[in-house]
mmCIF file of C-alpha atoms in Angstrom:
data_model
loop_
_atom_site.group_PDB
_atom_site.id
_atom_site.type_symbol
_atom_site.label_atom_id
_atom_site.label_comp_id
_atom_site.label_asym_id
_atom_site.label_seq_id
_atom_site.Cartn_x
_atom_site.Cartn_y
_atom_site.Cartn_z
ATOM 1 C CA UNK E 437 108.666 23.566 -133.706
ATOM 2 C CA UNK E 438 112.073 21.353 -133.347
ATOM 3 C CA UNK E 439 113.766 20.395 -136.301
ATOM 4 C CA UNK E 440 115.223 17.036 -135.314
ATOM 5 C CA UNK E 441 115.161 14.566 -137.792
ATOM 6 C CA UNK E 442 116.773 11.243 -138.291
ATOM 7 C CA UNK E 443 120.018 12.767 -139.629
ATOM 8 C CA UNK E 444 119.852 15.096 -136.553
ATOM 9 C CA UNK E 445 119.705 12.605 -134.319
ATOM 10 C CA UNK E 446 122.534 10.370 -136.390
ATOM 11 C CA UNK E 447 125.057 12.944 -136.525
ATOM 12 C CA UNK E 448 124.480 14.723 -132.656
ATOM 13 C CA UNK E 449 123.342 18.066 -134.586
ATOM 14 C CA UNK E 450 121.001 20.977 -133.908
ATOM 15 C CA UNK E 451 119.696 21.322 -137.157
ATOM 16 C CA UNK E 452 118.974 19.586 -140.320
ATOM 17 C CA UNK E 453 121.273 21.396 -142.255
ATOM 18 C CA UNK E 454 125.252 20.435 -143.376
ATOM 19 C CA UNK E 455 127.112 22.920 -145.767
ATOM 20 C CA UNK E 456 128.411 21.156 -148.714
ATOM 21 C CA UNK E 457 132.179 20.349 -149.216
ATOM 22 C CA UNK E 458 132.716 23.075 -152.004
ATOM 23 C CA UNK E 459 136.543 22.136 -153.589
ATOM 24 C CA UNK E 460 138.247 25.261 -153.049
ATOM 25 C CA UNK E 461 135.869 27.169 -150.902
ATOM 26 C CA UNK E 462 134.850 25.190 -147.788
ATOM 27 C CA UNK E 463 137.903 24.907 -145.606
ATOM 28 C CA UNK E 464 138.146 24.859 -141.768
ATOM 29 C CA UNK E 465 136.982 28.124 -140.867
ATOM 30 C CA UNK E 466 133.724 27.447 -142.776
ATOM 31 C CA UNK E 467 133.502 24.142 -141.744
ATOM 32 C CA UNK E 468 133.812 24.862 -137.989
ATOM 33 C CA UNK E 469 131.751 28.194 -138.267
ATOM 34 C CA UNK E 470 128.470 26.088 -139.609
ATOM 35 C CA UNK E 471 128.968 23.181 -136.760
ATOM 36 C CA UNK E 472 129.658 26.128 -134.173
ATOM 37 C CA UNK E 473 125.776 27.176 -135.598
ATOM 38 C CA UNK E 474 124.229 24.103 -135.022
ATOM 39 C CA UNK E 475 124.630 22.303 -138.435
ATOM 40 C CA UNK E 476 127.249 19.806 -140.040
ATOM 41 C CA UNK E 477 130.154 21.787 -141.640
ATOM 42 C CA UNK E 478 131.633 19.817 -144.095
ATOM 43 C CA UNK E 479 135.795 20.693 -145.805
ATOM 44 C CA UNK E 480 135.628 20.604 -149.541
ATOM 45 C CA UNK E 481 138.783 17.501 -149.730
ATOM 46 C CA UNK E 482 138.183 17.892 -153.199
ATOM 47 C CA UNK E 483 140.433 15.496 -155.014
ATOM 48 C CA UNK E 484 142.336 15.257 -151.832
ATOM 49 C CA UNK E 485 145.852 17.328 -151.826
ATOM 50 C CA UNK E 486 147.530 16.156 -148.484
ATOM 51 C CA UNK E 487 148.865 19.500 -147.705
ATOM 52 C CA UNK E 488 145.834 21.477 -147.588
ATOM 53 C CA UNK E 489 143.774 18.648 -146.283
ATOM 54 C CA UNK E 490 146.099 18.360 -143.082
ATOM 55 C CA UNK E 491 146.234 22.314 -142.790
ATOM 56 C CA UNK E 492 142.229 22.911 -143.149
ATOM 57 C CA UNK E 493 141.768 19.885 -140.856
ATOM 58 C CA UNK E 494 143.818 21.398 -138.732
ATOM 59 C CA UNK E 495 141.759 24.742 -139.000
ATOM 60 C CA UNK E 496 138.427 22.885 -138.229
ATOM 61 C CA UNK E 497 139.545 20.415 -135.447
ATOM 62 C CA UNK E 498 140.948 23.459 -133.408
ATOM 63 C CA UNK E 499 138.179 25.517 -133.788
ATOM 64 C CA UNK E 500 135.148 23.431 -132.949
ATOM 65 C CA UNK E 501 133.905 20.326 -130.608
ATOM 66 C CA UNK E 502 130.861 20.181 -132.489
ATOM 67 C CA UNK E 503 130.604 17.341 -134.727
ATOM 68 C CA UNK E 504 132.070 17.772 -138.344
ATOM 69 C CA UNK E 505 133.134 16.473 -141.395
ATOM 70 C CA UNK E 506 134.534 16.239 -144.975
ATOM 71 C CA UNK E 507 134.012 15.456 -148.461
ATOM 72 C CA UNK E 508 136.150 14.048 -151.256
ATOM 73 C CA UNK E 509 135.981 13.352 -154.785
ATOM 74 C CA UNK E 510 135.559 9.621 -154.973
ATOM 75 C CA UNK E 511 136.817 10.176 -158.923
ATOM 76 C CA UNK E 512 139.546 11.558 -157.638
ATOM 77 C CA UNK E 513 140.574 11.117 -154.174
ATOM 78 C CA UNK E 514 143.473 8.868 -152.907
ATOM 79 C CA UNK E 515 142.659 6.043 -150.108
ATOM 80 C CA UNK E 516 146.183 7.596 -148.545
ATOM 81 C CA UNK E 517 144.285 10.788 -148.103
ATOM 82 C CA UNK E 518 141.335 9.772 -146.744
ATOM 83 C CA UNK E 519 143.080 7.722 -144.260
ATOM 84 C CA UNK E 520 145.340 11.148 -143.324
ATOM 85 C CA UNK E 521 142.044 12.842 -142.828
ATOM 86 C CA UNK E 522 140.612 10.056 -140.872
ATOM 87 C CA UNK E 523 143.149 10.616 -138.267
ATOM 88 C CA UNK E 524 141.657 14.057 -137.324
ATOM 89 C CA UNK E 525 138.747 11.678 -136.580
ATOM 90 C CA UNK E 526 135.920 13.596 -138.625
ATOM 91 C CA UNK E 527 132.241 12.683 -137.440
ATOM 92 C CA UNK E 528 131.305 12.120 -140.969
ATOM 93 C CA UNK E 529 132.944 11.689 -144.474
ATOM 94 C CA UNK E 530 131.288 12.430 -147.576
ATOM 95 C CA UNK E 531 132.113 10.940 -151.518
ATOM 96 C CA UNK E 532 130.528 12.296 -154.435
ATOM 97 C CA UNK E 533 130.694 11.724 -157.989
ATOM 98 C CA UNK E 534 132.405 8.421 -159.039
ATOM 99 C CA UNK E 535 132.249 4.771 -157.515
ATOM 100 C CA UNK E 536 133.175 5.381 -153.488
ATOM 101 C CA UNK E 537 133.966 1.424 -153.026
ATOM 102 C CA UNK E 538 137.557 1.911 -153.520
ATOM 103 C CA UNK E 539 137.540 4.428 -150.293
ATOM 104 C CA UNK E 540 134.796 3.043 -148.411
ATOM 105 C CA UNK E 541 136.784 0.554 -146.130
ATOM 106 C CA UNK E 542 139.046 2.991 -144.655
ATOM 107 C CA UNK E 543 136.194 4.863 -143.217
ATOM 108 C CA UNK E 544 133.806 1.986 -142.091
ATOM 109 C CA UNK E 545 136.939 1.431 -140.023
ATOM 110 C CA UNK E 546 137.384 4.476 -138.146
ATOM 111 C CA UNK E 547 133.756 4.680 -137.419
ATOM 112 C CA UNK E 548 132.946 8.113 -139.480
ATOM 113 C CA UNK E 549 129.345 8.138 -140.974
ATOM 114 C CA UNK E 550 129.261 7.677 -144.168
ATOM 115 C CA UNK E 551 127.794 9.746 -146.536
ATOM 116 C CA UNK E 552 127.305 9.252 -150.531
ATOM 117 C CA UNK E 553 126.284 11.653 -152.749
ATOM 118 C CA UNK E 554 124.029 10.107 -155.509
ATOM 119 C CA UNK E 555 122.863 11.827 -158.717
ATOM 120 C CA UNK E 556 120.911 8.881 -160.531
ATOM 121 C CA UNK E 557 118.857 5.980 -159.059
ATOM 122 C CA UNK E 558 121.167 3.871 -159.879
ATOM 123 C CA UNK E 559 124.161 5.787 -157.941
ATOM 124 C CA UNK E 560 121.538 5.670 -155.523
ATOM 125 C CA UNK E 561 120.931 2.144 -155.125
ATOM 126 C CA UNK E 562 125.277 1.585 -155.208
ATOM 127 C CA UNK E 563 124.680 3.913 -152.037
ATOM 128 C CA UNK E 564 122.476 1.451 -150.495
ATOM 129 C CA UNK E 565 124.692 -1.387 -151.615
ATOM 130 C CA UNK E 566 128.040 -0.171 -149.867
ATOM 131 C CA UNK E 567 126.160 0.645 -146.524
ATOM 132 C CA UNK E 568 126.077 4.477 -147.028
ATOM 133 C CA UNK E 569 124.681 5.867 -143.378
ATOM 134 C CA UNK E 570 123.303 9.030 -144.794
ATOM 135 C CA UNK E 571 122.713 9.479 -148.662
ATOM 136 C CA UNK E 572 122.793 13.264 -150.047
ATOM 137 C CA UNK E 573 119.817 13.420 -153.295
ATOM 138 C CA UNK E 574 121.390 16.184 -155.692
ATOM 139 C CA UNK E 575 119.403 17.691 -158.048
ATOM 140 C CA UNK E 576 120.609 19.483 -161.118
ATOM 141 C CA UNK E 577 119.360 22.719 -159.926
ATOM 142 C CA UNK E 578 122.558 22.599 -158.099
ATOM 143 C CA UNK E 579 125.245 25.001 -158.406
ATOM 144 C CA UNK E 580 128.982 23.353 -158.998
ATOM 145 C CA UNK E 581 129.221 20.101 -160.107
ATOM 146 C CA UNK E 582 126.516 17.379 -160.945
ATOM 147 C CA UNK E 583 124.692 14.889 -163.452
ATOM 148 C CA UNK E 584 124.795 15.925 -166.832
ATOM 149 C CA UNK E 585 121.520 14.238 -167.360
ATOM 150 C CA UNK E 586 119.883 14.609 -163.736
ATOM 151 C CA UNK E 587 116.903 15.232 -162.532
ATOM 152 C CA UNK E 588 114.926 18.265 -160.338
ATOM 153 C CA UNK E 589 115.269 18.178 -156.600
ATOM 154 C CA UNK E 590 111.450 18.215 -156.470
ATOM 155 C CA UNK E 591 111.398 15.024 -158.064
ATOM 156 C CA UNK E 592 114.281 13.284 -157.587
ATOM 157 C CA UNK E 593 114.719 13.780 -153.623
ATOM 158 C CA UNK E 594 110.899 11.744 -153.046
ATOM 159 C CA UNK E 595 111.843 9.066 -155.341
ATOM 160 C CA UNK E 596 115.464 8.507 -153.257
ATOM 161 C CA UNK E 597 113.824 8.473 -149.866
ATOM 162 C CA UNK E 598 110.565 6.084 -151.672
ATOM 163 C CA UNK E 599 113.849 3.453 -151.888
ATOM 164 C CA UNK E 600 116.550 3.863 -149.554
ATOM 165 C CA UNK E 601 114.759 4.905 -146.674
ATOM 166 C CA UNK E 602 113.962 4.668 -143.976
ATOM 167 C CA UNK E 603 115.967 3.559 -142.624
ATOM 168 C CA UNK E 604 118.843 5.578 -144.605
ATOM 169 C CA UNK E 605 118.130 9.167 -144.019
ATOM 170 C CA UNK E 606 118.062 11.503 -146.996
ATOM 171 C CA UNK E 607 119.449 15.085 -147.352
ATOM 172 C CA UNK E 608 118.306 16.783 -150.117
ATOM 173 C CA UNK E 609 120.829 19.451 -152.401
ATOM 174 C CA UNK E 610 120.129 21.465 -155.158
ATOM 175 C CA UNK E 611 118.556 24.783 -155.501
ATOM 176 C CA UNK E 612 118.203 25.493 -151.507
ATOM 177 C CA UNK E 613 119.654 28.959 -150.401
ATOM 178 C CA UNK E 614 116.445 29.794 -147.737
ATOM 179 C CA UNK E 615 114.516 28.492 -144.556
ATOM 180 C CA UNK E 616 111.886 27.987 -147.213
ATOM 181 C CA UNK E 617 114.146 24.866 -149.289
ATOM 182 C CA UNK E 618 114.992 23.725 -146.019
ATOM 183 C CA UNK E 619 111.016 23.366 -145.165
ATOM 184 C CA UNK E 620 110.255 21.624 -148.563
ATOM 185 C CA UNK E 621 113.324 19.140 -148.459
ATOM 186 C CA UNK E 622 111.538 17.720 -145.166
ATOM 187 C CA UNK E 623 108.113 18.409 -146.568
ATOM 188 C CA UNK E 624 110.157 15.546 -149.569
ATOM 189 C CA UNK E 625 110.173 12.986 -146.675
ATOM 190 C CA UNK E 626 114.162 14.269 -146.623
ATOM 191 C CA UNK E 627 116.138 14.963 -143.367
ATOM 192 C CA UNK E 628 117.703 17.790 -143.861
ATOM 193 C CA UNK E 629 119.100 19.434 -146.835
ATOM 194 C CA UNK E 630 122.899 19.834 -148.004
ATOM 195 C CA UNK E 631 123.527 23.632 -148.771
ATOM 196 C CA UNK E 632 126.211 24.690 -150.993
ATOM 197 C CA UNK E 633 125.813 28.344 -152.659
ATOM 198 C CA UNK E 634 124.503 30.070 -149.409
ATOM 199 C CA UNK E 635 127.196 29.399 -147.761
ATOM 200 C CA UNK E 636 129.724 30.493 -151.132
ATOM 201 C CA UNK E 637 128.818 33.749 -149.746
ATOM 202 C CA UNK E 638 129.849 33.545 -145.868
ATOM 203 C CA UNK E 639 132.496 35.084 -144.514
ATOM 204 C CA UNK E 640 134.822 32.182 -143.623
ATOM 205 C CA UNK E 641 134.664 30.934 -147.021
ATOM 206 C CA UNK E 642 138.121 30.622 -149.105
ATOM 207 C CA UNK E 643 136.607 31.794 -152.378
ATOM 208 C CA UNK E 644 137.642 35.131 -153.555
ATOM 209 C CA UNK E 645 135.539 37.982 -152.241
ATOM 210 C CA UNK E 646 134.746 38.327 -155.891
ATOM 211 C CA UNK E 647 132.737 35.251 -155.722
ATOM 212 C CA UNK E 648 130.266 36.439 -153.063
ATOM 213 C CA UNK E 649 129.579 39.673 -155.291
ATOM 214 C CA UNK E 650 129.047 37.688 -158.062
ATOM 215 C CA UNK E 651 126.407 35.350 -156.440
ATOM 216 C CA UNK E 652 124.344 38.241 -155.169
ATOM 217 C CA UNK E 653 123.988 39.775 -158.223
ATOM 218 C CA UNK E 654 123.569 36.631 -160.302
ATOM 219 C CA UNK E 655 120.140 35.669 -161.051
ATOM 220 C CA UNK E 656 119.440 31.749 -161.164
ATOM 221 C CA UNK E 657 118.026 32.080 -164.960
ATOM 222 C CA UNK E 658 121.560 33.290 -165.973
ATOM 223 C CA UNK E 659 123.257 30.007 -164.516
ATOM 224 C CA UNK E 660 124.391 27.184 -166.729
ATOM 225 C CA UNK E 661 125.537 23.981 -166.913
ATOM 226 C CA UNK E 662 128.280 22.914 -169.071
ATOM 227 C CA UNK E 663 131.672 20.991 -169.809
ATOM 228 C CA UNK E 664 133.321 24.234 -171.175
ATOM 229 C CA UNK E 665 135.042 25.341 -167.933
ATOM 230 C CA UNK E 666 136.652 21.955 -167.187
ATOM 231 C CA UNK E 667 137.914 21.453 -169.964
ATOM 232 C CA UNK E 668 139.208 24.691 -170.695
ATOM 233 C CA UNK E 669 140.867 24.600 -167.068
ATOM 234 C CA UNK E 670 142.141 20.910 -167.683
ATOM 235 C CA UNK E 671 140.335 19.592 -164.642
ATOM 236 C CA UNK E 672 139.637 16.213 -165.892
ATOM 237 C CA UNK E 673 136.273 15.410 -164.989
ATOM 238 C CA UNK E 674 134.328 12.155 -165.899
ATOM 239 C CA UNK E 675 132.071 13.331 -169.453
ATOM 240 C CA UNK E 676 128.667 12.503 -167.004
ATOM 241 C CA UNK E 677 129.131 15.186 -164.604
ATOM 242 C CA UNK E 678 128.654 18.742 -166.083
ATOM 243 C CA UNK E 679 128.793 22.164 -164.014
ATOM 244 C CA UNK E 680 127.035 24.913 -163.033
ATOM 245 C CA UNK E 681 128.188 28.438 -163.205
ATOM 246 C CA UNK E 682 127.332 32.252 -163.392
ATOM 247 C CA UNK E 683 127.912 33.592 -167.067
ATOM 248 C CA UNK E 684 131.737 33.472 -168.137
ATOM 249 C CA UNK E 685 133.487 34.933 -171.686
ATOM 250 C CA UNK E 686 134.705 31.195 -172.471
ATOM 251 C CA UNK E 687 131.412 30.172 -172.225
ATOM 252 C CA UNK E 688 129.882 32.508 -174.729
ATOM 253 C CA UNK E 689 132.908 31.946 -177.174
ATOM 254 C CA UNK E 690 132.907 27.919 -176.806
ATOM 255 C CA UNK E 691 129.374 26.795 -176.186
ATOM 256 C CA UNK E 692 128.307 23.534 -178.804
ATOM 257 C CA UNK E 693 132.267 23.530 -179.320
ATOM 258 C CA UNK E 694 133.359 21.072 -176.381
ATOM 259 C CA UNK E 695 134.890 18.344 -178.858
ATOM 260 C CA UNK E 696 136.904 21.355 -180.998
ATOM 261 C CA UNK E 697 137.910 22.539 -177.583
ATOM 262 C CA UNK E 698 139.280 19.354 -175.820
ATOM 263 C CA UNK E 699 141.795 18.678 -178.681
ATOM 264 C CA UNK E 700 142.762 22.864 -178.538
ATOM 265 C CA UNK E 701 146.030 23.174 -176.699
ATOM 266 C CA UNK E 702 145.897 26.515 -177.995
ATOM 267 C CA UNK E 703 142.941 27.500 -176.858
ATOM 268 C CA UNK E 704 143.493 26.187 -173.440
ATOM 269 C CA UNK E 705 147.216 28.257 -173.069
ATOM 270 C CA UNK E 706 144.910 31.117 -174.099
ATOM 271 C CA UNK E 707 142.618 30.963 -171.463
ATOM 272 C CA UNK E 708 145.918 30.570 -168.601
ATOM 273 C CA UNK E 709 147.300 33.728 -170.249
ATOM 274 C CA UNK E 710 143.981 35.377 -169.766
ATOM 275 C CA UNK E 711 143.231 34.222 -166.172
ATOM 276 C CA UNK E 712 147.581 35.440 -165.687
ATOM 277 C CA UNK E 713 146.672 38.607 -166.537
ATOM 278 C CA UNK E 714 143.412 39.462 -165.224
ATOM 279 C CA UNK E 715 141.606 39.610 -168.544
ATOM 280 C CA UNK E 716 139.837 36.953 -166.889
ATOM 281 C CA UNK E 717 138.190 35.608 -163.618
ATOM 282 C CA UNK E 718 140.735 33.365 -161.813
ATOM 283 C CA UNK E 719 137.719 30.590 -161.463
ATOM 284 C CA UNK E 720 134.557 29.771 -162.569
ATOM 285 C CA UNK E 721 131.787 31.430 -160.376
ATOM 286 C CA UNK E 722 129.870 28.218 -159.051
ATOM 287 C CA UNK E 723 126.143 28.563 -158.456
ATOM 288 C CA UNK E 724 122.888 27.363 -158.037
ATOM 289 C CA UNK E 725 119.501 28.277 -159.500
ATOM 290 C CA UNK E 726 118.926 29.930 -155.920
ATOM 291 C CA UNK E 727 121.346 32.828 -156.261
ATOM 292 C CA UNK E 728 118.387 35.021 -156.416
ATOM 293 C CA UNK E 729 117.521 34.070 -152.761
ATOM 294 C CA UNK E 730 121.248 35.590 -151.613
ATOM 295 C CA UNK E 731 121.347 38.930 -150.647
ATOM 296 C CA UNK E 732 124.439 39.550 -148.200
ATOM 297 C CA UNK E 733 127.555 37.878 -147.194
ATOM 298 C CA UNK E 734 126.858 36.383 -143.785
ATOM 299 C CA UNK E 735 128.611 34.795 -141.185
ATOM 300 C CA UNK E 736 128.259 30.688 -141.211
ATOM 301 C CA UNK E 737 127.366 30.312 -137.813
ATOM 302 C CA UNK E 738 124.130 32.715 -138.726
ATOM 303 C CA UNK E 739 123.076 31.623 -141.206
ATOM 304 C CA UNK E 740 122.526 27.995 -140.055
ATOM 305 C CA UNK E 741 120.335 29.629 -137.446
ATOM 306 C CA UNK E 742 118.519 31.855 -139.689
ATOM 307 C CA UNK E 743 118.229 29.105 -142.055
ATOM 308 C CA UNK E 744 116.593 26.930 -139.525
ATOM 309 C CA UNK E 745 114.058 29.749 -138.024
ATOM 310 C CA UNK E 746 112.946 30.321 -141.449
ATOM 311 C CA UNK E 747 112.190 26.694 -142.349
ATOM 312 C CA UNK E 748 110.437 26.915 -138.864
ATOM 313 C CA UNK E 749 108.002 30.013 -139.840
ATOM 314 C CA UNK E 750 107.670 28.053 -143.043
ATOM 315 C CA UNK E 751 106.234 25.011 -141.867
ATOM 316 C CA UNK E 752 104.271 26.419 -139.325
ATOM 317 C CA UNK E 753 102.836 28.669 -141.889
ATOM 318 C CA UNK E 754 102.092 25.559 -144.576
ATOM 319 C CA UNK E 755 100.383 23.760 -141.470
ATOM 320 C CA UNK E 756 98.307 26.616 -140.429
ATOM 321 C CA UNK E 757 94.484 25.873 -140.140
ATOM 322 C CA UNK E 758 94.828 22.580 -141.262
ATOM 323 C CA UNK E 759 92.572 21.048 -138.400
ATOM 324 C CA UNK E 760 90.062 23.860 -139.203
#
């Protein structure tokens, strides 16, 4: 059973699958390991430092003909940045969280495929609006970043493609670390699915080795999502978009106290000292509901396959006997 699907078949990839653009985590190496498997590898731009954008851009473009890409913060990012990355002419940029008009232009202009990340109908529809070529459904399942008052994957990812596509193709995120999410995103009327805490524990991620422990022995009903972490770690993101993370000491001690905590200088010098020292983790352990589906640290490259030949058996196994 081929997977091609319309993104597939937009973006000149194997298989339905593109590994999300994880700030801090997904640099080259990842990047060009997933497209070397067969999927779209996507660089975490993040809020778009130029340094390490031109040095993991680097990484990728030398590693890989395979088609690629990258994602930035549209919150955050710079047009000056995307434009640098544009230069190491990416198949396919991706803007998440935050109005993308300001950054659209530059990348309409090189050609890249565009790709928005919505968490709302409404982000949705601004997708639509500004000619987004692929749109990425997240649902709050998801680990990282996302809406603080989203909705499931299972319900949210049907009601994107009911009105954007076709002919938009939709990728679903949130809560897929198996062949088995990959199977149900299509099963959604999706294209392909945008995976993010599988591939936290690759080998050619950036995040400390610490972080791929973590997520194996996580369980999904110990995630949460909260404000506490950014603004503990001053990272300035917009009230509406809350995170999910693996249990964490500042969590415990500042839970219901956001407000207290945002005007706590104190508080927040505390937590640097701690992190200085080793008291505590030096980040936030980003993860999905699906950690309990992640059992090893894997090459990229592999898993995309393996990913793929499960959603395979999966579908074949869901359409089994259904002419008998």
């Amino acid at each position: 059973m081929a997977l091609r699907t319309a993104f597939t078949e937009l973006v000149g990839v194997r298989y339905p699958i593109a590994s999300a653009p994880m700030g801090g985590s997904a640099g080259g190496a990842l990047a060009a390991a997933v497209s070397e498997g067969g999927g779209l590898g996507l660089v975490g731009g993040g809020r778009g430092e130029a340094e390490w954008v031109d040095r993991e851009l680097r990484i990728v473009s030398d590693r890989t003909e395979n088609p690629w890409g990258i994602g930035f913060l549209a919150w955050g990012a710079s047009r000056s940045v995307v434009e640098l990355a544009l230069t190491y002419r990416p198949r396919a940029v991706m803007l998440s969280f935050g109005d993308p008009r300001p950054l659209v232009e530059p990348i309409r202009a090189a050609g890249a495929i565009l790709i928005i990340q919505v968490t709302d109908m409404a982000e949705a529809e601004r997708a639509v609006a500004v000619g987004a070529d692929v749109i990425v459904a997240q649902g709050t399942e998801g680990g990282g970043h996302g809406a603080r008052r989203g909705r499931s994957t299972l319900s949210f990812v049907p009601a994107v493609v009911d009105r954007v596509g076709p002919p938009i193709p939709v990728l679903a995120a949130g809560g897929i670390a198996d062949g088995r999410g990959l199977a149900a995103a299509l099963t959604l009327g999706a294209a392909g699915a945008l995976i993010g805490t599988r591939f936290q524990a690759s080998i050619e991620t950036l995040a400390d080795p610490f972080v791929g422990k973590a997520i194996i022995e996580g369980g999904g009903e110990n995630t949460e999502r909260s404000s506490v972490l950014d603004i503990v770690r001053d990272a300035n993101w917009p009230s509406e978009y809350t995170a999910r993370t693996l249990p964490h000491p500042i969590l415990d001690q500042w839970r219901g106290r956001e407000s207290e905590l945002i005007g706590d200088e104190g508080a927040r010098r505390a937590y640097r000292a701690a992190v200085a020292s080793g008291e505590l983790p030096p980040i936030p352990v980003w993860a999905s509901e699906a950690v309990d589906l992640i059992e090893s640290v894997q090459p990229a490259a592999d898993l995309v396959g393996a990913l793929a030949a499960e959603a395979e058996a999966a579908l074949a196994r869901a359409t089994a006997g259904r002419d008998r």
